[in-house]
Short mmCIF file of C-alpha atoms in Angstrom, two decimals:
data_model
loop_
_atom_site.label_atom_id
_atom_site.label_comp_id
_atom_site.label_asym_id
_atom_site.label_seq_id
_atom_site.Cartn_x
_atom_site.Cartn_y
_atom_site.Cartn_z
CA MET A 1308 102.64 66.28 73.48
CA THR A 1309 105.12 66.92 76.15
CA LYS A 1310 103.56 67.10 79.66
CA PRO A 1311 105.66 69.46 81.77
CA LEU A 1312 104.80 67.96 85.18
CA THR A 1313 105.51 64.38 84.24
CA GLY A 1314 107.22 62.79 87.29
CA LYS A 1315 106.08 65.48 89.65
CA ILE A 1316 104.07 64.60 92.80
CA ALA A 1317 101.32 66.79 93.97
CA LEU A 1318 99.10 66.90 97.00
CA VAL A 1319 95.69 68.84 96.57
CA ALA A 1320 94.26 69.09 100.04
CA GLY A 1321 90.58 69.67 99.71
CA ALA A 1322 90.10 68.26 96.26
CA THR A 1323 86.54 66.93 96.43
CA ARG A 1324 84.82 69.66 94.38
CA GLY A 1325 85.19 73.23 93.22
CA ALA A 1326 88.52 74.79 92.72
CA GLY A 1327 90.29 71.82 94.28
CA ARG A 1328 88.86 69.35 91.95
CA GLN A 1329 89.81 71.20 88.92
CA ILE A 1330 93.33 72.13 90.31
CA ALA A 1331 93.82 68.25 90.71
CA VAL A 1332 92.58 67.59 87.17
CA GLN A 1333 94.70 70.35 85.52
CA LEU A 1334 97.84 69.08 87.32
CA GLY A 1335 96.98 65.76 86.11
CA ALA A 1336 96.54 67.04 82.56
CA ALA A 1337 100.08 68.42 82.75
CA GLY A 1338 101.35 64.87 83.73
CA ALA A 1339 101.52 64.99 87.44
CA THR A 1340 100.68 62.29 89.95
CA VAL A 1341 98.06 63.86 92.25
CA TYR A 1342 97.04 62.88 95.72
CA ALA A 1343 93.46 64.16 96.07
CA THR A 1344 92.25 64.44 99.61
CA GLY A 1345 88.91 65.24 101.29
CA ARG A 1346 86.37 63.98 103.69
CA SER A 1347 83.57 62.94 101.03
CA SER A 1348 84.04 59.42 99.59
CA ARG A 1349 81.79 56.80 98.11
CA ALA A 1350 81.80 55.16 101.51
CA SER A 1351 80.56 58.16 103.49
CA ARG A 1352 79.83 61.85 103.12
CA SER A 1353 81.11 64.78 105.07
CA GLU A 1354 79.00 67.10 107.17
CA MET A 1355 78.38 69.03 103.82
CA ASP A 1356 76.33 66.04 102.61
CA ARG A 1357 77.02 66.48 98.91
CA PRO A 1358 77.41 63.97 96.19
CA GLU A 1359 80.94 64.75 95.00
CA THR A 1360 83.67 62.25 96.13
CA ILE A 1361 87.41 62.27 96.08
CA GLU A 1362 87.35 59.03 94.09
CA GLU A 1363 85.52 60.87 91.31
CA THR A 1364 88.15 63.61 91.45
CA ALA A 1365 91.01 60.99 91.18
CA GLU A 1366 89.30 59.32 88.22
CA LEU A 1367 89.06 62.65 86.46
CA VAL A 1368 92.83 63.33 87.08
CA THR A 1369 93.75 59.94 85.56
CA ALA A 1370 91.43 60.53 82.59
CA ALA A 1371 93.05 63.89 82.01
CA GLY A 1372 96.45 62.14 81.62
CA GLY A 1373 97.92 62.04 85.05
CA GLU A 1374 97.68 59.62 87.97
CA GLY A 1375 94.92 60.36 90.48
CA ILE A 1376 95.18 58.85 93.96
CA PRO A 1377 92.26 59.38 96.40
CA VAL A 1378 92.94 59.47 100.05
CA VAL A 1379 90.20 60.11 102.79
CA VAL A 1380 91.58 62.72 105.13
CA ASP A 1381 90.06 65.20 107.64
CA HIS A 1382 92.65 67.89 107.63
CA LEU A 1383 91.62 68.99 111.12
CA VAL A 1384 92.86 65.55 112.49
CA SER A 1385 96.66 65.72 112.85
CA GLU A 1386 97.12 62.02 112.87
CA GLN A 1387 95.35 61.59 109.62
CA VAL A 1388 97.39 64.35 107.89
CA ARG A 1389 100.64 62.93 109.42
CA ASP A 1390 99.84 59.52 108.03
CA LEU A 1391 98.91 60.92 104.58
CA VAL A 1392 102.34 62.59 104.22
CA ALA A 1393 104.06 59.49 105.47
CA HIS A 1394 102.11 57.46 102.89
CA ILE A 1395 103.29 59.88 100.10
CA ASP A 1396 106.84 59.65 101.30
CA ALA A 1397 106.74 55.90 101.35
CA GLU A 1398 105.30 55.67 97.88
CA GLN A 1399 107.02 58.50 96.12
CA GLY A 1400 109.86 59.77 98.30
CA ARG A 1401 109.16 63.31 97.33
CA LEU A 1402 106.49 66.11 97.11
CA ASP A 1403 106.76 68.88 94.51
CA VAL A 1404 103.50 70.72 94.88
CA LEU A 1405 101.22 71.26 97.87
CA VAL A 1406 97.89 72.94 97.30
CA ASN A 1407 96.02 74.04 100.43
CA ASP A 1408 92.43 74.37 99.20
CA ILE A 1409 90.59 73.06 102.32
CA TRP A 1410 87.38 75.08 103.04
CA GLY A 1411 84.06 73.34 103.57
CA ALA A 1412 82.31 76.11 105.55
CA GLU A 1413 79.83 77.36 103.01
CA SER A 1414 76.80 76.46 105.36
CA LEU A 1415 78.42 78.04 108.42
CA VAL A 1416 78.95 81.70 107.26
CA THR A 1417 76.30 84.36 108.28
CA TRP A 1418 76.40 87.23 106.13
CA ASN A 1419 75.66 90.93 106.84
CA GLU A 1420 75.55 90.58 110.56
CA PRO A 1421 77.91 92.01 113.19
CA VAL A 1422 80.00 89.50 115.16
CA TRP A 1423 77.81 89.73 118.24
CA ARG A 1424 74.70 88.49 116.23
CA GLN A 1425 76.52 85.65 114.60
CA PRO A 1426 76.46 82.10 115.79
CA LEU A 1427 79.81 81.87 117.73
CA GLU A 1428 80.58 78.24 117.39
CA ALA A 1429 79.79 78.23 113.59
CA GLY A 1430 82.13 81.16 113.30
CA LEU A 1431 84.88 79.57 115.14
CA ARG A 1432 84.45 76.42 113.12
CA THR A 1433 84.71 78.37 109.89
CA LEU A 1434 88.12 79.59 111.07
CA ARG A 1435 89.13 76.07 111.94
CA LEU A 1436 88.21 74.74 108.63
CA ALA A 1437 89.61 77.67 106.69
CA VAL A 1438 92.86 78.29 108.57
CA ASP A 1439 93.69 75.57 111.06
CA THR A 1440 93.50 72.83 108.25
CA HIS A 1441 96.02 74.76 106.12
CA ILE A 1442 98.43 75.11 109.02
CA ILE A 1443 98.08 71.52 110.06
CA THR A 1444 98.73 70.24 106.48
CA SER A 1445 101.74 72.50 105.85
CA HIS A 1446 103.19 71.43 109.29
CA PHE A 1447 103.36 67.82 108.16
CA ALA A 1448 103.93 68.22 104.41
CA LEU A 1449 106.60 70.97 104.21
CA PRO A 1450 109.42 68.80 105.50
CA LEU A 1451 108.87 66.43 102.67
CA LEU A 1452 108.29 69.27 100.02
CA ALA A 1453 111.40 71.17 101.25
CA ARG A 1454 113.59 68.13 100.83
CA ARG A 1455 114.27 69.20 97.24
CA PRO A 1456 114.65 72.76 95.88
CA GLY A 1457 111.88 73.94 93.60
CA GLY A 1458 108.91 72.91 95.69
CA LEU A 1459 105.70 74.91 95.33
CA VAL A 1460 103.01 75.64 97.91
CA VAL A 1461 99.79 77.24 96.75
CA GLU A 1462 97.35 78.72 99.23
CA ILE A 1463 93.87 78.97 97.62
CA GLY A 1464 91.64 81.79 99.08
CA ASP A 1465 89.09 84.23 98.02
CA GLY A 1466 90.22 87.79 97.04
CA THR A 1467 93.84 89.00 96.63
CA THR A 1468 95.64 90.71 99.41
CA ALA A 1469 95.23 93.89 97.41
CA TYR A 1470 91.47 93.58 97.55
CA ASN A 1471 91.02 92.05 101.04
CA ASP A 1472 93.18 94.65 102.75
CA HIS A 1473 90.80 97.37 101.72
CA ASN A 1474 87.32 95.57 101.54
CA TYR A 1475 85.23 93.97 104.23
CA ARG A 1476 84.05 90.62 103.16
CA VAL A 1477 80.65 91.12 104.80
CA SER A 1478 81.28 88.68 107.74
CA LEU A 1479 83.99 89.02 110.44
CA PHE A 1480 84.76 85.30 110.40
CA TYR A 1481 84.77 85.03 106.57
CA ASP A 1482 86.83 88.21 106.37
CA LEU A 1483 89.43 86.85 108.88
CA ALA A 1484 89.59 83.58 107.15
CA LYS A 1485 90.44 84.95 103.74
CA VAL A 1486 92.94 87.50 104.98
CA SER A 1487 94.61 84.79 106.90
CA VAL A 1488 95.03 82.36 104.01
CA ASN A 1489 96.91 85.11 101.93
CA ARG A 1490 99.18 85.78 104.87
CA LEU A 1491 99.91 82.13 105.26
CA ALA A 1492 101.40 82.19 101.89
CA PHE A 1493 103.50 85.16 102.73
CA SER A 1494 104.77 83.50 105.97
CA GLN A 1495 105.51 80.19 104.26
CA ALA A 1496 107.44 82.03 101.51
CA LYS A 1497 109.83 83.40 104.15
CA GLU A 1498 110.21 80.06 105.81
CA LEU A 1499 110.82 78.12 102.56
CA GLU A 1500 113.22 80.59 101.04
CA PRO A 1501 116.37 78.92 102.47
CA TYR A 1502 115.25 75.64 100.89
CA GLY A 1503 114.73 77.06 97.37
CA CYS A 1504 111.03 76.68 97.55
CA THR A 1505 108.13 78.89 96.66
CA ALA A 1506 104.81 79.80 98.33
CA VAL A 1507 102.01 81.64 96.59
CA ALA A 1508 98.54 82.87 97.54
CA LEU A 1509 96.12 82.40 94.57
CA SER A 1510 92.51 83.55 94.30
CA PRO A 1511 90.00 82.50 91.68
CA GLY A 1512 87.45 85.01 90.64
CA TRP A 1513 83.68 84.46 90.84
CA LEU A 1514 83.87 80.69 90.67
CA ARG A 1515 81.26 78.55 88.98
CA SER A 1516 81.61 75.78 91.55
CA GLU A 1517 79.00 73.09 91.82
CA ILE A 1518 77.45 74.88 94.71
CA MET A 1519 77.38 78.28 93.08
CA LEU A 1520 75.80 76.77 89.87
CA GLU A 1521 73.08 75.17 92.13
CA ILE A 1522 72.40 78.58 93.80
CA PHE A 1523 71.68 80.02 90.45
CA GLY A 1524 69.81 77.00 89.24
CA VAL A 1525 72.09 76.50 86.17
CA THR A 1526 74.78 74.11 84.90
CA GLU A 1527 78.21 74.82 83.44
CA GLU A 1528 76.64 74.38 79.99
CA ASN A 1529 73.89 77.01 80.51
CA TRP A 1530 75.48 79.17 83.17
CA ARG A 1531 74.74 82.46 81.14
CA ASP A 1532 71.03 81.91 81.96
CA ALA A 1533 71.92 83.16 85.59
CA LEU A 1534 72.62 86.67 84.12
CA ASP A 1535 68.94 87.52 84.38
CA LYS A 1536 69.23 87.21 88.17
CA GLU A 1537 72.72 88.45 88.55
CA PRO A 1538 74.18 90.39 85.61
CA HIS A 1539 77.69 90.63 87.10
CA PHE A 1540 77.93 86.86 86.99
CA ALA A 1541 79.06 87.43 83.38
CA ILE A 1542 82.57 87.76 84.81
CA SER A 1543 82.49 84.34 86.47
CA GLU A 1544 85.03 81.58 85.59
CA SER A 1545 85.14 77.88 85.62
CA PRO A 1546 87.13 76.03 88.23
CA ALA A 1547 89.37 74.88 85.37
CA TYR A 1548 90.69 78.42 85.04
CA VAL A 1549 92.31 78.51 88.50
CA GLY A 1550 93.37 74.88 87.88
CA ARG A 1551 95.28 76.03 84.83
CA ALA A 1552 96.84 78.83 86.89
CA VAL A 1553 98.34 76.34 89.45
CA ALA A 1554 99.55 74.07 86.69
CA ALA A 1555 101.11 77.01 84.98
CA LEU A 1556 102.89 78.04 88.22
CA ALA A 1557 104.05 74.47 88.82
CA ALA A 1558 105.50 74.19 85.36
CA ASP A 1559 107.42 77.62 85.52
CA GLU A 1560 110.95 77.09 86.24
CA ASP A 1561 111.02 80.78 87.41
CA ARG A 1562 108.17 80.32 89.74
CA GLY A 1563 110.21 81.82 92.61
CA ARG A 1564 109.37 85.23 91.19
CA TRP A 1565 105.90 84.83 92.66
CA SER A 1566 106.99 83.77 96.12
CA GLY A 1567 105.15 85.44 98.99
CA LYS A 1568 102.76 87.35 96.54
CA SER A 1569 99.04 87.12 96.29
CA VAL A 1570 97.60 86.90 92.74
CA SER A 1571 94.50 85.95 90.89
CA SER A 1572 93.83 83.42 88.09
CA GLY A 1573 93.03 86.40 85.83
CA GLU A 1574 96.41 88.00 86.59
CA LEU A 1575 98.28 84.87 85.85
CA ALA A 1576 96.47 84.15 82.63
CA LYS A 1577 97.92 87.40 81.20
CA VAL A 1578 101.36 86.17 82.01
CA TYR A 1579 101.22 82.48 81.08
CA GLY A 1580 98.68 82.74 78.32
CA PHE A 1581 96.19 80.04 79.41
CA THR A 1582 92.42 80.50 79.04
CA ASP A 1583 89.21 79.39 80.68
CA LEU A 1584 87.28 76.60 78.99
CA ASP A 1585 85.54 79.00 76.60
CA GLY A 1586 88.77 80.54 75.45
CA SER A 1587 88.45 83.74 77.38
CA GLN A 1588 90.67 85.15 80.10
CA PRO A 1589 88.27 86.64 82.78
CA ASP A 1590 89.91 89.13 85.12
CA ALA A 1591 87.34 89.07 87.87
CA TRP A 1592 89.08 91.17 90.62
CA ARG A 1593 89.90 94.04 88.31
CA TYR A 1594 86.28 93.90 87.11
CA ILE A 1595 84.93 93.76 90.73
CA VAL A 1596 86.98 96.86 91.65
CA GLU A 1597 86.37 98.89 88.68
CA VAL A 1598 82.78 97.91 87.76
CA GLN A 1599 80.82 95.92 90.30
CA ASP A 1600 81.98 97.70 93.44
CA ARG A 1601 81.44 101.08 91.83
CA GLY A 1602 77.80 100.21 91.08
CA LYS A 1603 78.38 100.39 87.33
CA PRO A 1604 76.04 98.29 84.96
CA ALA A 1605 77.44 94.82 84.18
CA ASP A 1606 79.67 94.96 81.19
CA VAL A 1607 82.63 92.63 80.83
CA THR A 1608 84.00 94.39 77.74
CA GLY A 1609 87.72 94.40 78.24
CA TYR A 1610 87.69 92.13 81.30
CA ARG A 1611 87.33 88.74 79.74
#
């Protein structure tokens, strides 16, 4: 089978777990060489203190049919990001896809409290992890990506612009972080346009990440058992779904039509025809607007 991304070089920044891991894997499945970065390695864990490592991600990329290359990077440290990009340039001489998926602030967010009752330092660090990391990475990586026309930048967030512009995300810091990520794609699209490159903001739906599965006490195999606790979890999607969305964008010769836009994995599935692991096409953000936010009973008929 022809792999459309054979010969392409990708950097997935924040690939240790969740969406980033499966974005790296699905790019690998399409034939790409993928540099997978993060702070958690077999040698040491990040402040999140979780078991997933970038080495595991790179191995999954290679097993999927690509070439996975793990690099330990803290994307808040400019020198480390600069050296990472120099390393990619020295080894490959090009960068075709940059995915900014750095996050890592799950334990820092305080929900349903006004800003004056929130821990200030935790809130500011949330913004640093969610926004500063993306800017630092693009600052160093875009000159290499823009060297050739056709480069793609994907900013991974939570919620499309259409949703976030009209809905408060129940924490000032989280709200600002997710609005900002979408705007970063818009801004980078303008700056990359003269170089023939594309930038897109992409949101998964309700993601069955490792952390989310643990919260509900289920696994990917029995995730539907969580519906007893949260019926709307029926619209959730595996991380592979957004991974396939990125791979589809990267393989599309007409990807420039998406430049500056904010889209979801469910929206792109309808255009490109890919499915989640179970063969369905969950359209989470349409469901959230039309069913969940309106207080209707959980019913995914017509939404996956």
